PDB file of C-alpha atoms in Angstrom:
ATOM      1  CA  MET O   1      -0.126  -0.202  -0.150  1.00  0.00           C
ATOM      2  CA  PRO O   2       3.565   2.546   0.220  1.00  0.00           C
ATOM      3  CA  TYR O   3       4.438   1.704  -2.220  1.00  0.00           C
ATOM      4  CA  VAL O   4       0.784   2.205  -3.927  1.00  0.00           C
ATOM      5  CA  LEU O   5       0.093   5.381  -2.411  1.00  0.00           C
ATOM      6  CA  VAL O   6       3.978   7.508  -3.105  1.00  0.00           C
ATOM      7  CA  SER O   7       3.260   5.494  -6.492  1.00  0.00           C
ATOM      8  CA  LEU O   8       0.167   8.413  -7.668  1.00  0.00           C
ATOM      9  CA  ILE O   9       1.939  11.096  -6.695  1.00  0.00           C
ATOM     10  CA  VAL O  10       4.650  10.548  -8.180  1.00  0.00           C
ATOM     11  CA  GLY O  11       2.946   9.999 -10.782  1.00  0.00           C
ATOM     12  CA  TYR O  12       0.339  13.650 -10.862  1.00  0.00           C
ATOM     13  CA  LEU O  13       4.275  14.967 -10.345  1.00  0.00           C
ATOM     14  CA  SER O  14       5.701  13.374 -13.928  1.00  0.00           C
ATOM     15  CA  VAL O  15       2.283  14.170 -15.360  1.00  0.00           C
ATOM     16  CA  PHE O  16       2.142  17.811 -14.656  1.00  0.00           C
ATOM     17  CA  ILE O  17       4.312  19.067 -12.938  1.00  0.00           C
ATOM     18  CA  LEU O  18       7.169  17.024 -14.772  1.00  0.00           C
ATOM     19  CA  PHE O  19       6.846  16.367 -18.089  1.00  0.00           C
ATOM     20  CA  PRO O  20       5.982  19.611 -18.959  1.00  0.00           C
ATOM     21  CA  ILE O  21       9.290  21.652 -17.164  1.00  0.00           C
ATOM     22  CA  THR O  22      10.928  19.126 -19.439  1.00  0.00           C
ATOM     23  CA  GLN O  23       8.770  19.550 -22.430  1.00  0.00           C
ATOM     24  CA  GLN O  24       9.504  23.049 -22.390  1.00  0.00           C
ATOM     25  CA  PHE O  25      12.908  22.865 -21.848  1.00  0.00           C
ATOM     26  CA  LEU O  26      13.698  21.150 -25.175  1.00  0.00           C
ATOM     27  CA  THR O  27      11.322  23.168 -26.636  1.00  0.00           C
ATOM     28  CA  SER O  28      14.016  26.476 -25.974  1.00  0.00           C
ATOM     29  CA  PHE O  29      16.486  24.482 -28.152  1.00  0.00           C
ATOM     30  CA  SER O  30      13.907  25.079 -31.242  1.00  0.00           C
ATOM     31  CA  ASN O  31      12.226  27.726 -32.734  1.00  0.00           C
ATOM     32  CA  ASN O  32       9.012  26.216 -32.233  1.00  0.00           C
ATOM     33  CA  VAL O  33       7.083  29.372 -31.992  1.00  0.00           C
ATOM     34  CA  ALA O  34       3.799  30.757 -32.830  1.00  0.00           C
ATOM     35  CA  GLY O  35       3.725  31.081 -36.854  1.00  0.00           C
ATOM     36  CA  VAL O  36       6.154  28.349 -37.261  1.00  0.00           C
ATOM     37  CA  ASP O  37       5.907  26.313 -40.455  1.00  0.00           C
ATOM     38  CA  GLU O  38       9.031  24.364 -39.686  1.00  0.00           C
ATOM     39  CA  VAL O  39      10.171  23.803 -36.328  1.00  0.00           C
ATOM     40  CA  ARG O  40      14.884  23.510 -35.961  1.00  0.00           C
ATOM     41  CA  TRP O  41      16.566  22.921 -33.635  1.00  0.00           C
ATOM     42  CA  VAL O  42      18.976  26.103 -33.131  1.00  0.00           C
ATOM     43  CA  GLY O  43      20.918  25.226 -30.363  1.00  0.00           C
ATOM     44  CA  LEU O  44      21.109  28.101 -27.892  1.00  0.00           C
ATOM     45  CA  ARG O  45      20.477  30.399 -30.367  1.00  0.00           C
ATOM     46  CA  ASN O  46      17.359  31.588 -28.342  1.00  0.00           C
ATOM     47  CA  TYR O  47      19.788  31.767 -24.850  1.00  0.00           C
ATOM     48  CA  GLU O  48      21.813  34.187 -26.814  1.00  0.00           C
ATOM     49  CA  ARG O  49      19.136  36.950 -28.202  1.00  0.00           C
ATOM     50  CA  LEU O  50      17.998  36.757 -24.293  1.00  0.00           C
ATOM     51  CA  TRP O  51      21.215  37.215 -22.653  1.00  0.00           C
ATOM     52  CA  GLU O  52      21.621  39.873 -25.079  1.00  0.00           C
ATOM     53  CA  ASP O  53      17.762  40.626 -24.511  1.00  0.00           C
ATOM     54  CA  ASP O  54      18.036  44.697 -22.267  1.00  0.00           C
ATOM     55  CA  ASP O  55      14.107  43.991 -21.539  1.00  0.00           C
ATOM     56  CA  PHE O  56      14.725  41.238 -20.240  1.00  0.00           C
ATOM     57  CA  TRP O  57      17.563  41.691 -17.668  1.00  0.00           C
ATOM     58  CA  PHE O  58      15.204  44.966 -16.965  1.00  0.00           C
ATOM     59  CA  SER O  59      12.196  42.676 -16.301  1.00  0.00           C
ATOM     60  CA  LEU O  60      14.729  40.406 -14.171  1.00  0.00           C
ATOM     61  CA  ARG O  61      15.817  43.382 -12.124  1.00  0.00           C
ATOM     62  CA  VAL O  62      11.807  44.041 -11.945  1.00  0.00           C
ATOM     63  CA  THR O  63      10.728  41.412 -10.169  1.00  0.00           C
ATOM     64  CA  PHE O  64      13.934  40.432  -7.385  1.00  0.00           C
ATOM     65  CA  ILE O  65      12.812  43.559  -6.414  1.00  0.00           C
ATOM     66  CA  CYS O  66       9.574  43.025  -6.000  1.00  0.00           C
ATOM     67  CA  MET O  67      10.108  39.126  -4.732  1.00  0.00           C
ATOM     68  CA  PHE O  68      12.586  41.055  -1.683  1.00  0.00           C
ATOM     69  CA  PHE O  69       9.183  42.382  -0.667  1.00  0.00           C
ATOM     70  CA  VAL O  70       6.561  40.731  -0.905  1.00  0.00           C
ATOM     71  CA  VAL O  71       9.204  38.707   1.169  1.00  0.00           C
ATOM     72  CA  ILE O  72      10.084  41.079   3.873  1.00  0.00           C
ATOM     73  CA  GLY O  73       6.090  42.574   4.056  1.00  0.00           C
ATOM     74  CA  SER O  74       4.483  39.251   4.383  1.00  0.00           C
ATOM     75  CA  VAL O  75       7.434  37.550   6.802  1.00  0.00           C
ATOM     76  CA  SER O  76       7.353  40.518   8.792  1.00  0.00           C
ATOM     77  CA  LEU O  77       3.194  41.459   9.168  1.00  0.00           C
ATOM     78  CA  GLY O  78       2.918  37.518  10.000  1.00  0.00           C
ATOM     79  CA  LEU O  79       5.105  37.902  12.985  1.00  0.00           C
ATOM     80  CA  LEU O  80       3.756  40.854  13.992  1.00  0.00           C
ATOM     81  CA  PHE O  81       0.015  39.904  14.036  1.00  0.00           C
ATOM     82  CA  ALA O  82       1.267  36.427  14.855  1.00  0.00           C
ATOM     83  CA  LEU O  83       2.810  37.742  18.288  1.00  0.00           C
ATOM     84  CA  LEU O  84       0.143  40.142  18.978  1.00  0.00           C
ATOM     85  CA  LEU O  85      -3.025  37.369  18.779  1.00  0.00           C
ATOM     86  CA  ASN O  86      -0.829  34.581  20.885  1.00  0.00           C
ATOM     87  CA  ARG O  87      -1.646  37.057  23.510  1.00  0.00           C
ATOM     88  CA  ARG O  88      -4.964  36.360  24.549  1.00  0.00           C
ATOM     89  CA  PHE O  89      -8.337  38.839  25.104  1.00  0.00           C
ATOM     90  CA  ARG O  90     -11.747  38.278  24.193  1.00  0.00           C
ATOM     91  CA  GLY O  91     -12.282  37.554  20.776  1.00  0.00           C
ATOM     92  CA  ARG O  92      -8.481  36.637  19.880  1.00  0.00           C
ATOM     93  CA  SER O  93     -10.750  33.976  17.338  1.00  0.00           C
ATOM     94  CA  VAL O  94     -12.660  36.081  16.077  1.00  0.00           C
ATOM     95  CA  ALA O  95      -9.132  38.440  14.432  1.00  0.00           C
ATOM     96  CA  ARG O  96      -7.202  34.666  14.040  1.00  0.00           C
ATOM     97  CA  SER O  97     -10.193  34.150  11.790  1.00  0.00           C
ATOM     98  CA  ALA O  98     -10.667  37.964  10.000  1.00  0.00           C
ATOM     99  CA  ILE O  99      -7.152  37.883   9.011  1.00  0.00           C
ATOM    100  CA  ALA O 100      -6.965  34.366   7.845  1.00  0.00           C
ATOM    101  CA  ILE O 101      -9.727  35.532   5.167  1.00  0.00           C
ATOM    102  CA  PRO O 102      -7.700  37.153   2.514  1.00  0.00           C
ATOM    103  CA  TRP O 103      -4.710  34.430   2.319  1.00  0.00           C
ATOM    104  CA  ALA O 104      -9.166  31.848   1.494  1.00  0.00           C
ATOM    105  CA  PHE O 105     -10.577  34.215  -0.996  1.00  0.00           C
ATOM    106  CA  PRO O 106      -9.937  33.351  -4.372  1.00  0.00           C
ATOM    107  CA  GLU O 107      -7.100  35.305  -6.412  1.00  0.00           C
ATOM    108  CA  ILE O 108      -9.580  36.896  -9.399  1.00  0.00           C
ATOM    109  CA  SER O 109     -11.675  37.810  -6.695  1.00  0.00           C
ATOM    110  CA  ALA O 110      -9.675  39.558  -5.192  1.00  0.00           C
ATOM    111  CA  VAL O 111      -7.977  41.304  -8.100  1.00  0.00           C
ATOM    112  CA  LEU O 112     -10.750  42.311  -9.195  1.00  0.00           C
ATOM    113  CA  VAL O 113     -11.933  44.282  -6.405  1.00  0.00           C
ATOM    114  CA  PHE O 114      -7.565  45.689  -7.202  1.00  0.00           C
ATOM    115  CA  LEU O 115      -8.921  46.760 -10.092  1.00  0.00           C
ATOM    116  CA  TRP O 116     -11.657  48.319  -9.485  1.00  0.00           C
ATOM    117  CA  MET O 117     -10.743  50.491  -6.652  1.00  0.00           C
ATOM    118  CA  CYS O 118      -7.315  51.401  -8.513  1.00  0.00           C
ATOM    119  CA  ASN O 119     -10.185  52.647 -11.253  1.00  0.00           C
ATOM    120  CA  PRO O 120      -8.574  55.288 -12.120  1.00  0.00           C
ATOM    121  CA  THR O 121     -12.242  56.854 -13.181  1.00  0.00           C
ATOM    122  CA  PHE O 122     -14.376  56.061 -10.530  1.00  0.00           C
ATOM    123  CA  GLY O 123     -12.019  54.408  -8.063  1.00  0.00           C
ATOM    124  CA  VAL O 124     -11.628  54.503  -4.238  1.00  0.00           C
ATOM    125  CA  LEU O 125      -8.500  54.674  -3.954  1.00  0.00           C
ATOM    126  CA  ASN O 126      -8.729  58.242  -6.091  1.00  0.00           C
ATOM    127  CA  VAL O 127     -11.075  59.414  -3.299  1.00  0.00           C
ATOM    128  CA  PHE O 128      -8.800  58.660  -0.525  1.00  0.00           C
ATOM    129  CA  ALA O 129      -6.005  59.967  -2.210  1.00  0.00           C
ATOM    130  CA  ARG O 130      -7.584  63.473  -3.763  1.00  0.00           C
ATOM    131  CA  LEU O 131      -7.600  64.505  -0.045  1.00  0.00           C
ATOM    132  CA  ILE O 132      -4.418  64.631   0.565  1.00  0.00           C
ATOM    133  CA  PRO O 133      -3.032  67.849  -0.265  1.00  0.00           C
ATOM    134  CA  GLY O 134      -1.349  68.473  -2.676  1.00  0.00           C
ATOM    135  CA  ILE O 135      -3.526  65.952  -5.483  1.00  0.00           C
ATOM    136  CA  ASP O 136      -5.820  67.763  -6.981  1.00  0.00           C
ATOM    137  CA  GLU O 137      -6.475  64.575 -10.124  1.00  0.00           C
ATOM    138  CA  ASN O 138      -6.972  61.809 -10.547  1.00  0.00           C
ATOM    139  CA  LEU O 139      -4.091  59.260 -10.764  1.00  0.00           C
ATOM    140  CA  ASN O 140      -3.860  56.791 -13.134  1.00  0.00           C
ATOM    141  CA  TRP O 141      -2.153  54.137 -10.070  1.00  0.00           C
ATOM    142  CA  LEU O 142      -2.294  51.544 -12.472  1.00  0.00           C
ATOM    143  CA  SER O 143      -0.341  53.302 -15.559  1.00  0.00           C
ATOM    144  CA  ASP O 144       2.580  54.894 -13.376  1.00  0.00           C
ATOM    145  CA  PRO O 145       5.361  53.277 -13.475  1.00  0.00           C
ATOM    146  CA  ASP O 146       6.147  55.036  -9.774  1.00  0.00           C
ATOM    147  CA  LEU O 147       2.166  53.807  -8.884  1.00  0.00           C
ATOM    148  CA  ALA O 148       2.250  50.397 -10.274  1.00  0.00           C
ATOM    149  CA  MET O 149       4.105  48.654  -8.567  1.00  0.00           C
ATOM    150  CA  PRO O 150       4.373  49.260  -5.161  1.00  0.00           C
ATOM    151  CA  LEU O 151       0.567  48.311  -5.622  1.00  0.00           C
ATOM    152  CA  VAL O 152       1.285  45.205  -6.953  1.00  0.00           C
ATOM    153  CA  ILE O 153       3.246  44.807  -4.532  1.00  0.00           C
ATOM    154  CA  VAL O 154       0.677  46.220  -1.729  1.00  0.00           C
ATOM    155  CA  LEU O 155      -1.121  43.372  -3.336  1.00  0.00           C
ATOM    156  CA  SER O 156       0.783  40.810  -3.251  1.00  0.00           C
ATOM    157  CA  VAL O 157       1.553  41.304   0.523  1.00  0.00           C
ATOM    158  CA  TRP O 158      -1.972  41.485   1.424  1.00  0.00           C
ATOM    159  CA  LYS O 159      -3.022  37.873  -0.102  1.00  0.00           C
ATOM    160  CA  ALA O 160       0.216  36.325   1.121  1.00  0.00           C
ATOM    161  CA  PHE O 161       0.275  36.677   4.454  1.00  0.00           C
ATOM    162  CA  PRO O 162      -2.009  35.533   6.315  1.00  0.00           C
ATOM    163  CA  PHE O 163      -0.153  32.419   5.651  1.00  0.00           C
ATOM    164  CA  THR O 164       2.855  32.855   6.605  1.00  0.00           C
ATOM    165  CA  PHE O 165       0.844  34.484  10.187  1.00  0.00           C
ATOM    166  CA  LEU O 166      -0.788  30.919  10.638  1.00  0.00           C
ATOM    167  CA  VAL O 167       2.279  29.369  10.494  1.00  0.00           C
ATOM    168  CA  ILE O 168       4.217  31.669  12.556  1.00  0.00           C
ATOM    169  CA  LEU O 169       1.312  31.383  15.125  1.00  0.00           C
ATOM    170  CA  ALA O 170       1.423  27.799  15.710  1.00  0.00           C
ATOM    171  CA  ALA O 171       5.274  27.835  15.782  1.00  0.00           C
ATOM    172  CA  LEU O 172       5.078  30.162  18.442  1.00  0.00           C
ATOM    173  CA  GLN O 173       2.373  27.946  20.279  1.00  0.00           C
ATOM    174  CA  THR O 174       4.698  25.540  20.719  1.00  0.00           C
ATOM    175  CA  VAL O 175       7.279  27.327  22.135  1.00  0.00           C
ATOM    176  CA  PRO O 176       7.537  26.290  26.265  1.00  0.00           C
ATOM    177  CA  ARG O 177       6.188  28.867  28.664  1.00  0.00           C
ATOM    178  CA  ASP O 178       8.558  27.505  31.248  1.00  0.00           C
ATOM    179  CA  ARG O 179      11.250  29.651  29.325  1.00  0.00           C
ATOM    180  CA  TYR O 180       9.454  32.921  29.574  1.00  0.00           C
ATOM    181  CA  GLU O 181       8.908  32.416  32.716  1.00  0.00           C
ATOM    182  CA  ALA O 182      12.915  31.803  33.727  1.00  0.00           C
ATOM    183  CA  ALA O 183      13.509  34.137  31.399  1.00  0.00           C
ATOM    184  CA  GLU O 184      11.198  36.643  33.519  1.00  0.00           C
ATOM    185  CA  VAL O 185      12.352  35.290  37.131  1.00  0.00           C
ATOM    186  CA  ASP O 186      16.523  35.930  35.648  1.00  0.00           C
ATOM    187  CA  GLY O 187      15.170  40.218  34.964  1.00  0.00           C
ATOM    188  CA  ALA O 188      14.707  39.608  31.063  1.00  0.00           C
ATOM    189  CA  ASN O 189      12.693  42.726  30.057  1.00  0.00           C
ATOM    190  CA  ARG O 190      10.307  41.623  26.921  1.00  0.00           C
ATOM    191  CA  LEU O 191      12.001  42.553  24.242  1.00  0.00           C
ATOM    192  CA  GLN O 192      15.703  40.896  25.338  1.00  0.00           C
ATOM    193  CA  ALA O 193      12.837  37.720  25.709  1.00  0.00           C
ATOM    194  CA  PHE O 194      11.507  38.381  21.980  1.00  0.00           C
ATOM    195  CA  ARG O 195      15.323  37.981  20.844  1.00  0.00           C
ATOM    196  CA  PHE O 196      16.733  34.792  22.926  1.00  0.00           C
ATOM    197  CA  ILE O 197      13.767  32.913  23.267  1.00  0.00           C
ATOM    198  CA  THR O 198      11.321  33.710  20.283  1.00  0.00           C
ATOM    199  CA  ILE O 199      13.527  34.316  16.803  1.00  0.00           C
ATOM    200  CA  PRO O 200      16.384  31.661  18.363  1.00  0.00           C
ATOM    201  CA  GLU O 201      12.854  29.214  18.864  1.00  0.00           C
ATOM    202  CA  ILE O 202      10.768  29.960  15.421  1.00  0.00           C
ATOM    203  CA  ALA O 203      13.828  30.642  13.319  1.00  0.00           C
ATOM    204  CA  PRO O 204      13.321  27.161  11.373  1.00  0.00           C
ATOM    205  CA  THR O 205      10.266  28.678  10.636  1.00  0.00           C
ATOM    206  CA  LEU O 206      10.847  31.888   9.347  1.00  0.00           C
ATOM    207  CA  MET O 207      13.806  30.804   7.427  1.00  0.00           C
ATOM    208  CA  LEU O 208      10.810  27.932   5.488  1.00  0.00           C
ATOM    209  CA  MET O 209       7.726  30.969   5.344  1.00  0.00           C
ATOM    210  CA  ALA O 210      11.400  33.017   3.725  1.00  0.00           C
ATOM    211  CA  VAL O 211      11.894  30.403   1.055  1.00  0.00           C
ATOM    212  CA  LEU O 212       7.538  29.048   0.244  1.00  0.00           C
ATOM    213  CA  MET O 213       7.279  33.547  -0.350  1.00  0.00           C
ATOM    214  CA  SER O 214      10.549  33.871  -2.333  1.00  0.00           C
ATOM    215  CA  ILE O 215       8.996  31.404  -4.547  1.00  0.00           C
ATOM    216  CA  PHE O 216       5.266  32.515  -4.564  1.00  0.00           C
ATOM    217  CA  ALA O 217       6.438  35.762  -5.868  1.00  0.00           C
ATOM    218  CA  PHE O 218       8.837  35.195  -8.006  1.00  0.00           C
ATOM    219  CA  LYS O 219       6.074  32.724  -9.985  1.00  0.00           C
ATOM    220  CA  GLN O 220       3.376  35.558  -9.010  1.00  0.00           C
ATOM    221  CA  PHE O 221       5.686  38.545 -10.802  1.00  0.00           C
ATOM    222  CA  THR O 222       6.796  36.122 -13.671  1.00  0.00           C
ATOM    223  CA  LEU O 223       3.658  34.720 -14.431  1.00  0.00           C
ATOM    224  CA  ILE O 224       2.584  39.109 -14.938  1.00  0.00           C
ATOM    225  CA  TRP O 225       5.975  40.393 -16.581  1.00  0.00           C
ATOM    226  CA  LEU O 226       5.434  37.864 -19.046  1.00  0.00           C
ATOM    227  CA  THR O 227       1.595  37.928 -19.565  1.00  0.00           C
ATOM    228  CA  THR O 228       2.414  41.645 -20.083  1.00  0.00           C
ATOM    229  CA  GLY O 229       4.473  41.401 -22.632  1.00  0.00           C
TER     230      GLY O 229
END
């Protein structure tokens, strides 16, 4: 039975993940693109063109910049809310459920709401933006290069940080309480307890979240640049 169960997972990964990756890798050495009648082997010519393409390096740089801020933002917010909601107070369960909503929210619905909010004509963001002194006209949030990237980063962090919050919260609940009590007896304040007890205990979880958020952000922004050209 264990071999049967493992074979099902291996078969699924091989058909839907490994095979498409292998196929696309082999295709990258040919001229198999839309509009080509005869497929020919071109070797490393596609990679040479990619290496000399300034748009590719620009997209890669923007992708890594966005990925950096998404990882920092999602892990930091997840840690902050996990620390706050790890304490006992009335309504804690409701607050935890409310924070987890963005993660469970369908991505297509979140994007549509986000586009409505950023609409330059009737978007709600412009309602608040015009309350700021010096802004007298509606802003083109997604057309302005200075505004589009921060907005996409904010949306990605909003969508991703509830997942880091839940995982970090679970890690915080595994830290033995007696260590905090011993630190308090020794005269340690909250900041020292956080630095010398909490962070070392949940460091593997924070590293895992950083890796997972890096993969998530890199995939998301790569798809954005590919679909937008």
